[in-house]
């Protein structure tokens, strides 16, 4: 089904020269895909480039820059014991020391024969007034110089992958790339001065100017538009497909809803009432529902979903709630159980853990209509899961599911009404462009009786005081998170920082301190989280690579280091991990002075409000001003290349473009349509292709 022209790109990464099975794991981590393909590496774009074009004389070299210098090797000073091996080299203006740790003497001497000329490239430092270069990136002779890329791409790395391996692999991937027919509208290509898809990728991996790989580069914009259009087109195709089939009207009599309301010890917020009204009106109408429910963590989305489900169940049909993880599915199930009992709703749970006869029994009951509401994970839409009459499906934390997973769930019944929920508020201006044509309900109001989280900014210079304060709280039985930021583009460096902080706190608090990070195996991670939840390690050091997703109501302290490096929305999400229980909670935003104007504004916004919607809007506005954040912290969820702060206008253009394409050529059969199918495949939106082929 996939056009053969794309096959070389979909081959496993191991089909590239020099990538053996041992490298699969680190590449899987780097590319965030269990079985990485050539394609995934192609979209792993360099985040910067080293310019080796300048050939300064040693006297002109600036310290702390990367330079390529032409030098004559004068002599070697071999290291003794732990001392490094030093090479003294010079040009006619100055001398430089080239330094190697832990490299066999004969190897270094072979690289630098005395009396010969070498071109040496790397970061130049100034030490005691002398120029130094520690472990040059490149050492070549006259002949090698010709092959040295003048502008060299720099990629983010992960443990077990050096810069050289990633660079060579990326070049191997680029060599697989064939020219493809243009899928953009020719007028648009001209207007934007976009080059062809394959050329743009080639040039990003073989930059000719450092500007080529800059965040705002035109090459990147082309690829961002590719990605955005693929996404919007998939959404538009799904939407038009869903609209082809008429919806069904599910109208309950209210008895179960009244029973549930009677069983909860509080009353619904106005925002919840309004959302439920909007949803039940959709359910009762005979057009198919596709609605987004947005609300901060703790705003009470689960209850809204349950009450909406009850309306469908009153009408004699079934409903399903899908959560992204096993833990969340079980949490939902546990919370819903007493309410379901009160209302006479027959509840079931299905995750990967349900197996054997119990699973068979559940599936039989589901197919016979003896279960009204099924809660679970991805397992819900696997083959073999047959509903008697599914009318309403809820997808919680929707950004963690792909379009095809939502579709698969929606295809488990005739004209299923779909509600997707997210705790990451997205500014109104972005909803349409990000989610496509969807209706939106919002829970802006929080349930009453929540104590606001005491949020403070503290300079890192006062670290000692913070540690003392945390120590006092721990002594009184508190639980605290300590978040270390992602600063570098390299996980190894980030991890080193977290581990250092862990050791530091451990020296102070001993066994009370736990550590959890993204490089741990899932079982280890669960263990570390469980130890925190149980209180064995009441202080948990964590990197943001992991999602501190488990609900630990006892946690009342959140320390975030280098808060100035985070996006507002992310800080808000992290802060939301505390303030869930009875105790008064504190969030300490540690910053490294001096704080820039924009960072100051961001952090104080967070002190002022805990309204996720306001924060998201502010975040967008501030980022729009060009605030530079680490790339990993500012992407759109599910997107590899497109960035909201840089490509907003493209987002809107892609949405309009997609709508036009679907109205003119809904089966993608024209010449441009066939090219667009390639695009959908390239960005893994091919479920949309399958949809039009089936229809
Ligand atoms: P969300 O899924 O939006 O993060 P939940 O649905 O998990 O939030 O609700 C968080 C907590 O708030 C739950 O313990 C829930 O029972 C409670 N809750 C929900 N609605 C209300 C309300 N109107 N008043 C008080 N508490 C509520
Ligand atoms: Mg929830």
Short mmCIF file of N, CA and C in Angstrom, two decimals, residues 398-538:
data_model
loop_
_atom_site.label_atom_id
_atom_site.label_comp_id
_atom_site.label_asym_id
_atom_site.label_seq_id
_atom_site.Cartn_x
_atom_site.Cartn_y
_atom_site.Cartn_z
N UNK A 398 -5.65 13.45 25.52
CA UNK A 398 -5.68 13.05 24.13
C UNK A 398 -4.35 13.21 23.39
N UNK A 399 -3.50 14.17 23.82
CA UNK A 399 -2.29 14.40 23.04
C UNK A 399 -1.36 13.20 23.04
N UNK A 400 -1.61 12.27 23.97
CA UNK A 400 -0.71 11.12 23.99
C UNK A 400 -1.17 10.02 23.04
N UNK A 401 -2.31 10.22 22.43
CA UNK A 401 -2.77 9.22 21.47
C UNK A 401 -2.69 9.77 20.06
N UNK A 402 -2.39 8.91 19.11
CA UNK A 402 -2.37 9.34 17.72
C UNK A 402 -3.78 9.35 17.14
N UNK A 403 -3.90 10.00 15.99
CA UNK A 403 -5.20 10.07 15.32
C UNK A 403 -5.76 8.67 15.10
N UNK A 404 -4.91 7.74 14.72
CA UNK A 404 -5.43 6.41 14.36
C UNK A 404 -5.96 5.68 15.58
N UNK A 405 -5.39 5.99 16.76
CA UNK A 405 -5.90 5.32 17.95
C UNK A 405 -7.28 5.84 18.32
N UNK A 406 -7.45 7.16 18.13
CA UNK A 406 -8.77 7.72 18.37
C UNK A 406 -9.78 7.14 17.39
N UNK A 407 -9.32 7.04 16.15
CA UNK A 407 -10.19 6.51 15.11
C UNK A 407 -10.59 5.08 15.39
N UNK A 408 -9.59 4.29 15.83
CA UNK A 408 -9.84 2.89 16.08
C UNK A 408 -10.91 2.75 17.16
N UNK A 409 -10.83 3.61 18.17
CA UNK A 409 -11.83 3.54 19.23
C UNK A 409 -13.19 3.96 18.68
N UNK A 410 -13.19 5.01 17.87
CA UNK A 410 -14.45 5.51 17.32
C UNK A 410 -15.08 4.51 16.35
N UNK A 411 -14.27 3.58 15.85
CA UNK A 411 -14.83 2.64 14.88
C UNK A 411 -15.39 1.39 15.55
N UNK A 412 -15.41 1.40 16.88
CA UNK A 412 -15.92 0.23 17.61
C UNK A 412 -17.45 0.24 17.71
N UNK A 413 -18.08 1.23 17.13
CA UNK A 413 -19.53 1.27 17.16
C UNK A 413 -20.03 2.08 15.98
N UNK A 414 -21.34 2.09 15.76
CA UNK A 414 -21.87 2.88 14.65
C UNK A 414 -21.91 4.36 15.04
N UNK A 415 -21.22 5.21 14.29
CA UNK A 415 -21.27 6.66 14.50
C UNK A 415 -21.02 7.06 15.95
N UNK A 416 -19.94 6.54 16.51
CA UNK A 416 -19.60 6.84 17.90
C UNK A 416 -19.34 8.34 18.08
N UNK A 417 -19.90 8.90 19.14
CA UNK A 417 -19.60 10.29 19.50
C UNK A 417 -18.30 10.32 20.29
N UNK A 418 -17.44 11.28 19.94
CA UNK A 418 -16.10 11.28 20.52
C UNK A 418 -15.85 12.54 21.35
N UNK A 419 -15.37 12.33 22.58
CA UNK A 419 -14.95 13.45 23.44
C UNK A 419 -13.48 13.24 23.78
N UNK A 420 -12.65 14.22 23.45
CA UNK A 420 -11.25 14.11 23.86
C UNK A 420 -10.98 15.13 24.95
N UNK A 421 -10.19 14.73 25.95
CA UNK A 421 -9.95 15.61 27.10
C UNK A 421 -8.47 15.91 27.21
N UNK A 422 -8.15 17.13 27.55
CA UNK A 422 -6.75 17.45 27.77
C UNK A 422 -6.58 18.36 28.96
N UNK A 423 -5.49 18.10 29.70
CA UNK A 423 -5.18 18.94 30.87
C UNK A 423 -4.16 20.00 30.49
N UNK A 424 -3.78 20.04 29.24
CA UNK A 424 -2.85 21.07 28.79
C UNK A 424 -3.68 22.11 28.06
N UNK A 425 -4.10 23.16 28.77
CA UNK A 425 -4.95 24.13 28.11
C UNK A 425 -4.23 24.72 26.90
N UNK A 426 -4.95 24.82 25.83
CA UNK A 426 -4.36 25.37 24.62
C UNK A 426 -5.11 26.64 24.30
N UNK A 427 -4.40 27.74 24.06
CA UNK A 427 -5.08 28.99 23.79
C UNK A 427 -6.07 28.83 22.63
N UNK A 428 -7.20 29.51 22.78
CA UNK A 428 -8.25 29.45 21.77
C UNK A 428 -7.72 29.58 20.35
N UNK A 429 -6.78 30.51 20.22
CA UNK A 429 -6.27 30.80 18.88
C UNK A 429 -5.56 29.60 18.28
N UNK A 430 -5.16 28.68 19.15
CA UNK A 430 -4.42 27.53 18.62
C UNK A 430 -5.26 26.27 18.50
N UNK A 431 -6.39 26.23 19.21
CA UNK A 431 -7.17 25.00 19.24
C UNK A 431 -7.53 24.54 17.83
N UNK A 432 -8.07 25.47 17.07
CA UNK A 432 -8.55 25.14 15.75
C UNK A 432 -7.42 24.62 14.88
N UNK A 433 -6.31 25.32 14.97
CA UNK A 433 -5.20 24.96 14.10
C UNK A 433 -4.53 23.66 14.56
N UNK A 434 -4.54 23.43 15.84
CA UNK A 434 -3.86 22.24 16.31
C UNK A 434 -4.76 21.00 16.20
N UNK A 435 -6.01 21.16 16.59
CA UNK A 435 -6.89 20.00 16.59
C UNK A 435 -7.76 19.89 15.35
N UNK A 436 -7.71 20.92 14.52
CA UNK A 436 -8.60 20.90 13.38
C UNK A 436 -9.98 21.35 13.83
N UNK A 437 -10.95 21.00 13.03
CA UNK A 437 -12.29 21.52 13.21
C UNK A 437 -13.01 20.76 14.32
N UNK A 438 -12.92 21.24 15.54
CA UNK A 438 -13.51 20.55 16.69
C UNK A 438 -14.29 21.54 17.54
N UNK A 439 -15.33 21.05 18.20
CA UNK A 439 -16.01 21.92 19.17
C UNK A 439 -15.25 21.86 20.48
N UNK A 440 -15.36 22.91 21.27
CA UNK A 440 -14.56 22.98 22.50
C UNK A 440 -15.40 23.32 23.72
N UNK A 441 -15.20 22.57 24.80
CA UNK A 441 -15.74 22.95 26.11
C UNK A 441 -14.56 23.20 27.04
N UNK A 442 -14.74 24.14 27.95
CA UNK A 442 -13.65 24.47 28.85
C UNK A 442 -14.09 24.43 30.30
N UNK A 443 -13.21 23.93 31.17
CA UNK A 443 -13.46 24.01 32.61
C UNK A 443 -12.46 25.00 33.18
N UNK A 444 -12.85 26.27 33.20
CA UNK A 444 -11.91 27.26 33.70
C UNK A 444 -11.99 27.38 35.21
N UNK A 445 -13.15 27.05 35.74
CA UNK A 445 -13.37 27.24 37.17
C UNK A 445 -12.94 25.99 37.92
N UNK A 446 -12.24 26.16 39.03
CA UNK A 446 -11.81 25.00 39.81
C UNK A 446 -12.85 24.70 40.88
N UNK A 447 -12.97 23.43 41.28
CA UNK A 447 -13.87 23.11 42.39
C UNK A 447 -13.49 23.94 43.62
N UNK A 448 -14.49 24.29 44.40
CA UNK A 448 -14.26 25.14 45.57
C UNK A 448 -13.44 24.39 46.62
N UNK A 449 -12.87 25.16 47.53
CA UNK A 449 -12.21 24.56 48.68
C UNK A 449 -10.77 24.19 48.44
N UNK A 450 -10.23 24.56 47.28
CA UNK A 450 -8.80 24.27 47.06
C UNK A 450 -7.97 25.40 47.65
N UNK A 451 -6.93 25.03 48.42
CA UNK A 451 -6.02 26.07 48.88
C UNK A 451 -5.02 26.35 47.77
N UNK A 452 -4.84 27.63 47.43
CA UNK A 452 -3.89 27.92 46.36
C UNK A 452 -2.48 27.52 46.77
N UNK A 453 -1.66 27.24 45.79
CA UNK A 453 -0.28 26.84 46.05
C UNK A 453 0.57 28.10 46.24
N UNK A 454 1.29 28.11 47.35
CA UNK A 454 2.16 29.25 47.65
C UNK A 454 3.38 29.18 46.73
N UNK A 455 3.43 30.07 45.76
CA UNK A 455 4.50 30.00 44.75
C UNK A 455 5.51 31.12 44.98
N UNK A 456 6.77 30.77 45.05
CA UNK A 456 7.81 31.79 45.29
C UNK A 456 8.99 31.60 44.36
N UNK A 457 9.64 32.71 44.05
CA UNK A 457 10.88 32.62 43.29
C UNK A 457 12.04 32.85 44.24
N UNK A 458 13.06 32.01 44.13
CA UNK A 458 14.21 32.10 45.02
C UNK A 458 15.49 31.97 44.19
N UNK A 459 16.46 32.82 44.48
CA UNK A 459 17.72 32.74 43.76
C UNK A 459 18.48 31.47 44.16
N UNK A 460 19.15 30.89 43.20
CA UNK A 460 19.93 29.69 43.46
C UNK A 460 21.03 29.96 44.48
N UNK A 461 21.38 31.23 44.64
CA UNK A 461 22.38 31.59 45.64
C UNK A 461 21.91 31.25 47.04
N UNK A 462 20.61 31.11 47.19
CA UNK A 462 20.07 30.77 48.51
C UNK A 462 19.73 29.29 48.63
N UNK A 463 20.43 28.49 47.83
CA UNK A 463 20.20 27.05 47.82
C UNK A 463 20.23 26.45 49.23
N UNK A 464 21.22 26.89 50.02
CA UNK A 464 21.35 26.33 51.37
C UNK A 464 20.09 26.52 52.19
N UNK A 465 19.53 27.73 52.10
CA UNK A 465 18.30 28.00 52.86
C UNK A 465 17.15 27.11 52.38
N UNK A 466 17.09 26.93 51.06
CA UNK A 466 16.03 26.09 50.50
C UNK A 466 16.18 24.67 51.02
N UNK A 467 17.42 24.17 51.00
CA UNK A 467 17.66 22.81 51.47
C UNK A 467 17.26 22.69 52.95
N UNK A 468 17.61 23.71 53.74
CA UNK A 468 17.23 23.68 55.16
C UNK A 468 15.71 23.64 55.32
N UNK A 469 15.03 24.47 54.54
CA UNK A 469 13.57 24.54 54.64
C UNK A 469 12.94 23.20 54.24
N UNK A 470 13.46 22.62 53.16
CA UNK A 470 12.95 21.31 52.74
C UNK A 470 13.21 20.30 53.85
N UNK A 471 14.39 20.38 54.46
CA UNK A 471 14.74 19.48 55.55
C UNK A 471 13.75 19.57 56.71
N UNK A 472 13.37 20.80 57.08
CA UNK A 472 12.41 20.98 58.18
C UNK A 472 11.07 20.35 57.82
N UNK A 473 10.66 20.56 56.56
CA UNK A 473 9.37 20.00 56.12
C UNK A 473 9.41 18.48 56.14
N UNK A 474 10.53 17.92 55.66
CA UNK A 474 10.66 16.46 55.65
C UNK A 474 10.56 15.91 57.07
N UNK A 475 11.20 16.63 58.00
CA UNK A 475 11.17 16.19 59.39
C UNK A 475 9.75 16.15 59.92
N UNK A 476 8.89 17.01 59.35
CA UNK A 476 7.49 17.02 59.80
C UNK A 476 6.63 16.06 58.98
N UNK A 477 7.29 15.26 58.14
CA UNK A 477 6.55 14.24 57.40
C UNK A 477 6.09 14.64 56.01
N UNK A 478 6.60 15.76 55.48
CA UNK A 478 6.17 16.20 54.15
C UNK A 478 6.83 15.37 53.05
N UNK A 479 6.25 15.44 51.87
CA UNK A 479 6.85 14.84 50.67
C UNK A 479 7.16 15.95 49.67
N UNK A 480 8.33 15.85 49.04
CA UNK A 480 8.73 16.91 48.12
C UNK A 480 9.31 16.37 46.82
N UNK A 481 8.96 17.05 45.74
CA UNK A 481 9.62 16.79 44.46
C UNK A 481 10.74 17.81 44.27
N UNK A 482 11.82 17.38 43.65
CA UNK A 482 12.90 18.31 43.31
C UNK A 482 13.20 18.09 41.83
N UNK A 483 12.81 19.04 41.00
CA UNK A 483 12.93 18.85 39.55
C UNK A 483 14.19 19.51 39.01
N UNK A 484 14.98 18.74 38.28
CA UNK A 484 16.17 19.29 37.63
C UNK A 484 15.84 19.49 36.15
N UNK A 485 16.28 20.59 35.61
CA UNK A 485 15.84 20.93 34.27
C UNK A 485 16.64 20.24 33.18
N UNK A 486 16.08 20.28 31.98
CA UNK A 486 16.82 19.90 30.80
C UNK A 486 17.44 21.17 30.27
N UNK A 487 18.74 21.19 30.25
CA UNK A 487 19.41 22.41 29.85
C UNK A 487 20.12 22.22 28.53
N UNK A 488 20.90 21.18 28.46
CA UNK A 488 21.69 20.92 27.27
C UNK A 488 20.83 20.16 26.27
N UNK A 489 21.36 20.03 25.07
CA UNK A 489 20.69 19.20 24.09
C UNK A 489 21.06 17.74 24.29
N UNK A 490 21.88 17.50 25.28
CA UNK A 490 22.34 16.14 25.49
C UNK A 490 21.80 15.62 26.82
N UNK A 491 21.12 14.49 26.75
CA UNK A 491 20.56 13.91 27.97
C UNK A 491 21.63 13.54 28.97
N UNK A 492 22.81 13.21 28.46
CA UNK A 492 23.87 12.76 29.37
C UNK A 492 24.24 13.89 30.31
N UNK A 493 24.36 15.08 29.74
CA UNK A 493 24.73 16.23 30.55
C UNK A 493 23.63 16.53 31.57
N UNK A 494 22.37 16.46 31.10
CA UNK A 494 21.24 16.72 31.99
C UNK A 494 21.21 15.75 33.15
N UNK A 495 21.45 14.50 32.78
CA UNK A 495 21.39 13.47 33.77
C UNK A 495 22.49 13.67 34.81
N UNK A 496 23.67 14.06 34.31
CA UNK A 496 24.78 14.30 35.22
C UNK A 496 24.39 15.37 36.24
N UNK A 497 23.70 16.42 35.78
CA UNK A 497 23.29 17.48 36.69
C UNK A 497 22.31 16.95 37.73
N UNK A 498 21.37 16.13 37.30
CA UNK A 498 20.39 15.58 38.23
C UNK A 498 21.07 14.66 39.24
N UNK A 499 22.02 13.88 38.75
CA UNK A 499 22.69 12.95 39.64
C UNK A 499 23.54 13.70 40.68
N UNK A 500 24.14 14.77 40.21
CA UNK A 500 24.94 15.58 41.12
C UNK A 500 24.05 16.15 42.24
N UNK A 501 22.89 16.67 41.84
CA UNK A 501 21.96 17.21 42.84
C UNK A 501 21.48 16.11 43.77
N UNK A 502 21.25 14.93 43.21
CA UNK A 502 20.83 13.78 44.01
C UNK A 502 21.89 13.45 45.07
N UNK A 503 23.16 13.40 44.62
CA UNK A 503 24.25 13.10 45.56
C UNK A 503 24.32 14.16 46.65
N UNK A 504 24.17 15.40 46.24
CA UNK A 504 24.25 16.53 47.16
C UNK A 504 23.17 16.42 48.23
N UNK A 505 21.95 16.13 47.80
CA UNK A 505 20.84 16.03 48.75
C UNK A 505 20.96 14.77 49.59
N UNK A 506 21.50 13.73 48.97
CA UNK A 506 21.67 12.48 49.68
C UNK A 506 22.68 12.65 50.83
N UNK A 507 23.74 13.43 50.54
CA UNK A 507 24.74 13.68 51.57
C UNK A 507 24.08 14.37 52.76
N UNK A 508 23.04 15.15 52.49
CA UNK A 508 22.38 15.89 53.55
C UNK A 508 21.26 15.07 54.22
N UNK A 509 20.47 14.33 53.40
CA UNK A 509 19.27 13.67 53.94
C UNK A 509 19.34 12.14 53.91
N UNK A 510 20.47 11.60 53.43
CA UNK A 510 20.64 10.15 53.43
C UNK A 510 19.58 9.42 52.62
N UNK A 511 19.09 8.32 53.16
CA UNK A 511 18.24 7.41 52.41
C UNK A 511 16.86 7.97 52.09
N UNK A 512 16.57 9.16 52.61
CA UNK A 512 15.26 9.74 52.35
C UNK A 512 15.11 10.21 50.90
N UNK A 513 16.23 10.25 50.17
CA UNK A 513 16.20 10.84 48.83
C UNK A 513 16.13 9.77 47.75
N UNK A 514 15.20 9.92 46.83
CA UNK A 514 15.10 9.01 45.69
C UNK A 514 15.43 9.76 44.41
N UNK A 515 15.64 8.99 43.35
CA UNK A 515 15.97 9.60 42.05
C UNK A 515 15.19 8.88 40.96
N UNK A 516 14.62 9.66 40.06
CA UNK A 516 13.94 9.02 38.94
C UNK A 516 14.22 9.84 37.67
N UNK A 517 14.58 9.13 36.61
CA UNK A 517 14.88 9.84 35.36
C UNK A 517 14.58 8.97 34.15
N UNK A 518 14.63 9.58 33.00
CA UNK A 518 14.18 8.92 31.78
C UNK A 518 15.06 7.80 31.28
N UNK A 519 16.27 7.70 31.81
CA UNK A 519 17.16 6.64 31.34
C UNK A 519 16.97 5.35 32.13
N UNK A 520 16.10 5.40 33.13
CA UNK A 520 15.88 4.19 33.92
C UNK A 520 14.97 3.25 33.16
N UNK A 521 15.08 1.97 33.48
CA UNK A 521 14.13 1.02 32.92
C UNK A 521 12.77 1.27 33.56
N UNK A 522 11.68 0.98 32.82
CA UNK A 522 10.35 1.28 33.36
C UNK A 522 10.11 0.67 34.74
N UNK A 523 10.61 -0.54 34.96
CA UNK A 523 10.39 -1.19 36.26
C UNK A 523 11.08 -0.41 37.37
N UNK A 524 12.30 0.05 37.09
CA UNK A 524 13.05 0.84 38.08
C UNK A 524 12.32 2.14 38.38
N UNK A 525 11.78 2.73 37.31
CA UNK A 525 11.08 4.00 37.46
C UNK A 525 9.84 3.82 38.34
N UNK A 526 9.07 2.75 38.05
CA UNK A 526 7.88 2.47 38.85
C UNK A 526 8.26 2.29 40.31
N UNK A 527 9.38 1.60 40.53
CA UNK A 527 9.84 1.34 41.89
C UNK A 527 10.16 2.65 42.60
N UNK A 528 10.89 3.52 41.89
CA UNK A 528 11.27 4.81 42.48
C UNK A 528 10.03 5.63 42.80
N UNK A 529 9.04 5.60 41.89
CA UNK A 529 7.81 6.36 42.11
C UNK A 529 7.04 5.77 43.30
N UNK A 530 7.02 4.44 43.36
CA UNK A 530 6.27 3.79 44.44
C UNK A 530 6.90 4.13 45.79
N UNK A 531 8.25 4.13 45.83
CA UNK A 531 8.94 4.44 47.09
C UNK A 531 8.59 5.86 47.55
N UNK A 532 8.41 6.75 46.58
CA UNK A 532 8.02 8.12 46.92
C UNK A 532 6.57 8.15 47.41
N UNK A 533 5.71 7.47 46.69
CA UNK A 533 4.28 7.48 47.04
C UNK A 533 4.07 6.89 48.44
N UNK A 534 4.88 5.85 48.77
CA UNK A 534 4.73 5.21 50.09
C UNK A 534 5.40 6.02 51.19
N UNK A 535 6.30 6.91 50.80
CA UNK A 535 6.95 7.73 51.81
C UNK A 535 8.30 7.20 52.26
N UNK A 536 8.77 6.10 51.63
CA UNK A 536 10.10 5.59 51.99
C UNK A 536 11.18 6.59 51.57
N UNK A 537 11.01 7.20 50.41
CA UNK A 537 11.92 8.27 49.97
C UNK A 537 11.09 9.53 49.77
N UNK A 538 10.85 10.28 50.85
CA UNK A 538 9.94 11.42 50.76
C UNK A 538 10.48 12.59 49.93
#
